[in-house]
PDB file of C-alpha atoms in Angstrom:
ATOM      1  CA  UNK D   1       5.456 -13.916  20.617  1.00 68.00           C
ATOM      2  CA  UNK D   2       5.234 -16.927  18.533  1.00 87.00           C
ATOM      3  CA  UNK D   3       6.395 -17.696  14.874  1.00 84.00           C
ATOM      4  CA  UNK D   4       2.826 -17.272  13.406  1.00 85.00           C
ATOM      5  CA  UNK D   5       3.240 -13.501  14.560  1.00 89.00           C
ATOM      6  CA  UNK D   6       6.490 -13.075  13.874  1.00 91.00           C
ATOM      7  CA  UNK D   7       6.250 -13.682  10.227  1.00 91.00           C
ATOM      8  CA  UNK D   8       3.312 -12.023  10.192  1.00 94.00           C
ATOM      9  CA  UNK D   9       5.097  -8.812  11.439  1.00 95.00           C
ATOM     10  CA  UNK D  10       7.999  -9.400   9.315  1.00 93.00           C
ATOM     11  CA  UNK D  11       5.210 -10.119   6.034  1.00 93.00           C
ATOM     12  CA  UNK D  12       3.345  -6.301   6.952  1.00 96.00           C
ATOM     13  CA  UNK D  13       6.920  -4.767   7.274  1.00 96.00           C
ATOM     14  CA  UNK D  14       7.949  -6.151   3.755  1.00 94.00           C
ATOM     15  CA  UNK D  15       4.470  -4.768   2.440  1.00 95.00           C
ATOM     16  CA  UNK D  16       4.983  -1.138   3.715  1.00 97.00           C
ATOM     17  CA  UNK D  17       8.848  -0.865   2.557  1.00 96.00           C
ATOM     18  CA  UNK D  18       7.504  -2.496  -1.057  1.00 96.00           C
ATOM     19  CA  UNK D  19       4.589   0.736  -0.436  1.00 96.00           C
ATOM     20  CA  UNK D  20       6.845   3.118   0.472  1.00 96.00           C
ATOM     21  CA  UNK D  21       9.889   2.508  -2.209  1.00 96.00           C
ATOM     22  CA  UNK D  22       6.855   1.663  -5.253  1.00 97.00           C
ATOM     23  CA  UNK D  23       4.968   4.977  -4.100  1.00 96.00           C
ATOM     24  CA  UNK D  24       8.090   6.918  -3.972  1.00 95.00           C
ATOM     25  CA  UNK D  25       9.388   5.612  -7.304  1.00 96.00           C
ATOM     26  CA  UNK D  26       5.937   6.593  -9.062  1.00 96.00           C
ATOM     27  CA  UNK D  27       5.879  10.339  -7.589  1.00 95.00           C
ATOM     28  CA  UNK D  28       9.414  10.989  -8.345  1.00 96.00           C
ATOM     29  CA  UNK D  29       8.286  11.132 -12.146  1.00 96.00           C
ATOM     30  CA  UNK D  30       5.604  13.256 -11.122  1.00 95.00           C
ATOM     31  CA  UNK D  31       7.298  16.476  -9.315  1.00 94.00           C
ATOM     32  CA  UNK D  32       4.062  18.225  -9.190  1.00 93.00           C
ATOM     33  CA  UNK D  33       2.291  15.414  -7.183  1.00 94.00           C
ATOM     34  CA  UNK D  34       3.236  14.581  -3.202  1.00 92.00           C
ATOM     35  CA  UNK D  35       0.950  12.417  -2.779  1.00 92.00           C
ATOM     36  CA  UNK D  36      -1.266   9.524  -4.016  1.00 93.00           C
ATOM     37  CA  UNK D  37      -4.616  12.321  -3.528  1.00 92.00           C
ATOM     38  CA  UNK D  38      -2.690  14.577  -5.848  1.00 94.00           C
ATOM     39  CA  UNK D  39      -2.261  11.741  -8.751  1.00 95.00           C
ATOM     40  CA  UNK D  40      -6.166  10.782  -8.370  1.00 92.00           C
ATOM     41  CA  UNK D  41      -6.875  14.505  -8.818  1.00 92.00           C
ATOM     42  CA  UNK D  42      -4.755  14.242 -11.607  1.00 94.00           C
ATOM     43  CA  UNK D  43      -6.762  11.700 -13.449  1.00 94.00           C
ATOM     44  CA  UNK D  44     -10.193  12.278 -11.914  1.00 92.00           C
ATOM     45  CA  UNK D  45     -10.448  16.276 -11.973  1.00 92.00           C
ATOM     46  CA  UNK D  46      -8.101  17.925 -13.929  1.00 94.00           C
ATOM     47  CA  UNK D  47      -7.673  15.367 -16.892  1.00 93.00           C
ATOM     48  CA  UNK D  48      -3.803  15.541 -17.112  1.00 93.00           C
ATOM     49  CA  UNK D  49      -3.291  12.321 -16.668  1.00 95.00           C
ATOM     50  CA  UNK D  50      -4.461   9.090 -17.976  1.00 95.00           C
ATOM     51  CA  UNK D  51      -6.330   6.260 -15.906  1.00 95.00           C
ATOM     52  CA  UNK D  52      -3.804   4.027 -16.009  1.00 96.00           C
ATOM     53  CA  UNK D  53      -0.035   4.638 -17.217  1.00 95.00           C
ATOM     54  CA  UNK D  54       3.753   3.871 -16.954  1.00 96.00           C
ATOM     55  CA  UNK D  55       5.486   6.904 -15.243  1.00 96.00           C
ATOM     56  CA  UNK D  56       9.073   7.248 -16.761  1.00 96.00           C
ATOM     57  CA  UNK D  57      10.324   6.123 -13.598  1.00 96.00           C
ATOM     58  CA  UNK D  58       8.592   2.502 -15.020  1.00 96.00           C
ATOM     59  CA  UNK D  59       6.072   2.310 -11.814  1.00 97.00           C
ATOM     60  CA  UNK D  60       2.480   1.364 -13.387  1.00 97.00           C
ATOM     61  CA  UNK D  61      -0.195   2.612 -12.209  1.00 97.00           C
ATOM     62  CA  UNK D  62      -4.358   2.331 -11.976  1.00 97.00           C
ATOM     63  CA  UNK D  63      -6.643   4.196 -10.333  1.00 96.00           C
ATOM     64  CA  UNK D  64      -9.562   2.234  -8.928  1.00 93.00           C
ATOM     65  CA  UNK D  65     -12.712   3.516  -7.049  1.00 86.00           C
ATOM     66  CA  UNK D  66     -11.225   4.942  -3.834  1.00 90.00           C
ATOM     67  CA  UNK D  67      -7.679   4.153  -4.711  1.00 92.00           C
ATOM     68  CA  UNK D  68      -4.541   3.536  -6.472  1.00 96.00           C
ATOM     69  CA  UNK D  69      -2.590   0.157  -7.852  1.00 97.00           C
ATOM     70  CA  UNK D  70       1.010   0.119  -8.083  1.00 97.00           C
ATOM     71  CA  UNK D  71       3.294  -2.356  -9.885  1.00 97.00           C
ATOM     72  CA  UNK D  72       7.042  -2.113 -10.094  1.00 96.00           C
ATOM     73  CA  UNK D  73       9.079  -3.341 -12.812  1.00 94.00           C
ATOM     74  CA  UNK D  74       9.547  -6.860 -11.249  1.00 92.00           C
ATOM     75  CA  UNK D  75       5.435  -7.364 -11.279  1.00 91.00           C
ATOM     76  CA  UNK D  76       4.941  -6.320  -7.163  1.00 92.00           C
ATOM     77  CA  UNK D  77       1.830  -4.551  -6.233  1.00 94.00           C
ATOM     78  CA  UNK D  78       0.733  -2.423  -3.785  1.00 96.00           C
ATOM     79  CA  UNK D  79      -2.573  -1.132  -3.507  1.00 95.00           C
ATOM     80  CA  UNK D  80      -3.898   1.743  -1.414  1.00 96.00           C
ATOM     81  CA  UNK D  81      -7.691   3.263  -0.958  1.00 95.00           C
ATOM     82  CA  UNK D  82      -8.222   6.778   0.213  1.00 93.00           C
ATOM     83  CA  UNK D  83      -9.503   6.385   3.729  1.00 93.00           C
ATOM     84  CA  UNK D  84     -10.699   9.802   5.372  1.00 89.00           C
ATOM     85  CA  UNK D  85      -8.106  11.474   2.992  1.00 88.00           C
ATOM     86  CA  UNK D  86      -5.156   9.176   3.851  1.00 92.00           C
ATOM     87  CA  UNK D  87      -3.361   6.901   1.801  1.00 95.00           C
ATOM     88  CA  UNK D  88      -4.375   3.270   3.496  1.00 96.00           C
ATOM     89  CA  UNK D  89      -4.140  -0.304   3.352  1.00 97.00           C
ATOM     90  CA  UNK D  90      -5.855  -2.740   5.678  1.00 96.00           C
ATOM     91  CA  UNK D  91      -4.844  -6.935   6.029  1.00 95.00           C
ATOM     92  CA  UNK D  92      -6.701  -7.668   2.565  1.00 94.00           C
ATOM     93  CA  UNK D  93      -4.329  -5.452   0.276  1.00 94.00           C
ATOM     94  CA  UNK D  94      -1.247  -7.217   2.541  1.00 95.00           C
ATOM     95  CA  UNK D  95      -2.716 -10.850   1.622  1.00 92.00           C
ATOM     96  CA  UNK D  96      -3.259 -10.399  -1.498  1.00 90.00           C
ATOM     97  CA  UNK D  97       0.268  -8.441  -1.928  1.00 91.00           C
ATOM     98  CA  UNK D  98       1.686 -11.792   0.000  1.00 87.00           C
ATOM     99  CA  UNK D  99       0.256 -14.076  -2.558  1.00 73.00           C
ATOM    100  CA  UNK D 100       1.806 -12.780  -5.557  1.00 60.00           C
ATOM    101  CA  UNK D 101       5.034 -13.453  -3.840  1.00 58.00           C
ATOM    102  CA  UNK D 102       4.475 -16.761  -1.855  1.00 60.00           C
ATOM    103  CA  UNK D 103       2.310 -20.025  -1.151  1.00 57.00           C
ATOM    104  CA  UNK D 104       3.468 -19.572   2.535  1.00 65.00           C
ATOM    105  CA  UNK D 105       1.721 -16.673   3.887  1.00 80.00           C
ATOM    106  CA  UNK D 106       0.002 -15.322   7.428  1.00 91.00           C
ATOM    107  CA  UNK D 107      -3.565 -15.848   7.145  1.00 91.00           C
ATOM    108  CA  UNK D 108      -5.754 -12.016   6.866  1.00 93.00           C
ATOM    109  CA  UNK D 109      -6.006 -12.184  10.938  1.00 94.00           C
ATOM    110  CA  UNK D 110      -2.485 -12.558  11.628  1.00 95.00           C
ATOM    111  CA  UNK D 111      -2.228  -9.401   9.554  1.00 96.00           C
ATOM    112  CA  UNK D 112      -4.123  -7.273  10.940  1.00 96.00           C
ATOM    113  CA  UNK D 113      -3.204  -8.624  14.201  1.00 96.00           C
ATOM    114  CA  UNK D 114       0.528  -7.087  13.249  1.00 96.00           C
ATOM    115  CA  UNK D 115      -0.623  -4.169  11.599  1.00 97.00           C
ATOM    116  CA  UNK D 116      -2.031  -3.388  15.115  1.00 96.00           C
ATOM    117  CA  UNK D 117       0.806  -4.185  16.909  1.00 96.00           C
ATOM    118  CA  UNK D 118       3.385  -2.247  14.254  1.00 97.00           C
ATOM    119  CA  UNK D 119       0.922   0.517  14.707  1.00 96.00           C
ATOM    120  CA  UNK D 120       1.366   0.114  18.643  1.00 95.00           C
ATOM    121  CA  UNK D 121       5.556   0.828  17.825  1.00 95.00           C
ATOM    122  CA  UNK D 122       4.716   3.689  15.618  1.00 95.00           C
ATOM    123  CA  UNK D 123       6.014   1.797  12.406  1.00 96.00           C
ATOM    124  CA  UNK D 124       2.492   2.365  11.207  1.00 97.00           C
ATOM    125  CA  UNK D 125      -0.485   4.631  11.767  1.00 95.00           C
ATOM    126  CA  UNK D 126      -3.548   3.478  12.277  1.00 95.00           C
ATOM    127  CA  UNK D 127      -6.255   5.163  10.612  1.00 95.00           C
ATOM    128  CA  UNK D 128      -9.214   3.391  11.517  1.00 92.00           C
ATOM    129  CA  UNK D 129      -9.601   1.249  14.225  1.00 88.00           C
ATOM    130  CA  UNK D 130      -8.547  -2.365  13.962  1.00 85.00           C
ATOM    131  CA  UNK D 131      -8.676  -2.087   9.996  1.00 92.00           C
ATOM    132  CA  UNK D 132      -7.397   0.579   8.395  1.00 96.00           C
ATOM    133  CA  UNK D 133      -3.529   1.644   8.676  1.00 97.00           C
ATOM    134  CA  UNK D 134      -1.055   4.204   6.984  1.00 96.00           C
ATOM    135  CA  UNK D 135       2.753   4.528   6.498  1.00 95.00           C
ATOM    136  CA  UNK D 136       3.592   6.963   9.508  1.00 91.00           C
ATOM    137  CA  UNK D 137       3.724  10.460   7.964  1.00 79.00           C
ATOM    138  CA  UNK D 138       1.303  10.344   5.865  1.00 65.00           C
TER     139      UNK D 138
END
């Protein structure tokens, strides 16, 4: 494996632990939510909760078209889109994740390249062919 690929693994590992601990962090002020769905519902359906908002855990969030926008309380994003009722990312939401926090970064390829390969170790789920991936358990 060469450096290019490394990095890039390393780069889609840092995304999903930034996902997972962001997510977590934003549905820990919500006990009646598990999931991402549930919070969309939330704003969408049943009107109990605003568009966008600061939980009291400090996570922001947004809810976009077929997804949700995350931001901690040091500025990081995450993004996720529904996909087939799954919370999912594909090598876009990584880049643009990367970019916030570097000028050196994998190029969108090398991503999804790694996403495939993490997805191949079971470090990620792939939800969609070659483009679409998941945090494993959910």
């Amino acid at each position: 494996m060469d450096e290019n690929a490394e990095l890039a693994i390393e780069a889609v590992r840092r995304y999903a632990a930034a996902l997972e601990r962001i997510r977590s962090h934003l549905l820990d002020a919500y006990p009646a939510l598990d999931c991402v769905s549930d919070l969309m519902v939330a704003v969408r359906h049943t009107r109990t909760l605003p568009r966008e908002g600061k939980s009291s855990t400090g996570i922001e969030y947004s809810v976009h078209g077929a997804g949700c926008r995350m931001t901690d309380q040091q500025g990081r994003a995450v993004d996720v889109d529904l996909v087939d009722g799954i919370e999912a990312f594909d090598a876009w939401r990584i880049k643009w994740f990367l970019d916030e926090q570097s000028d050196a970064c994998p190029t969108v390829e090398e991503l999804r390249v790694a996403c495939s390969y993490l997805s191949s170790l079971n470090e990620l789920r792939e939800v969609r062919a070659g483009h679409w991936y998941a945090l494993p358990g959910r």
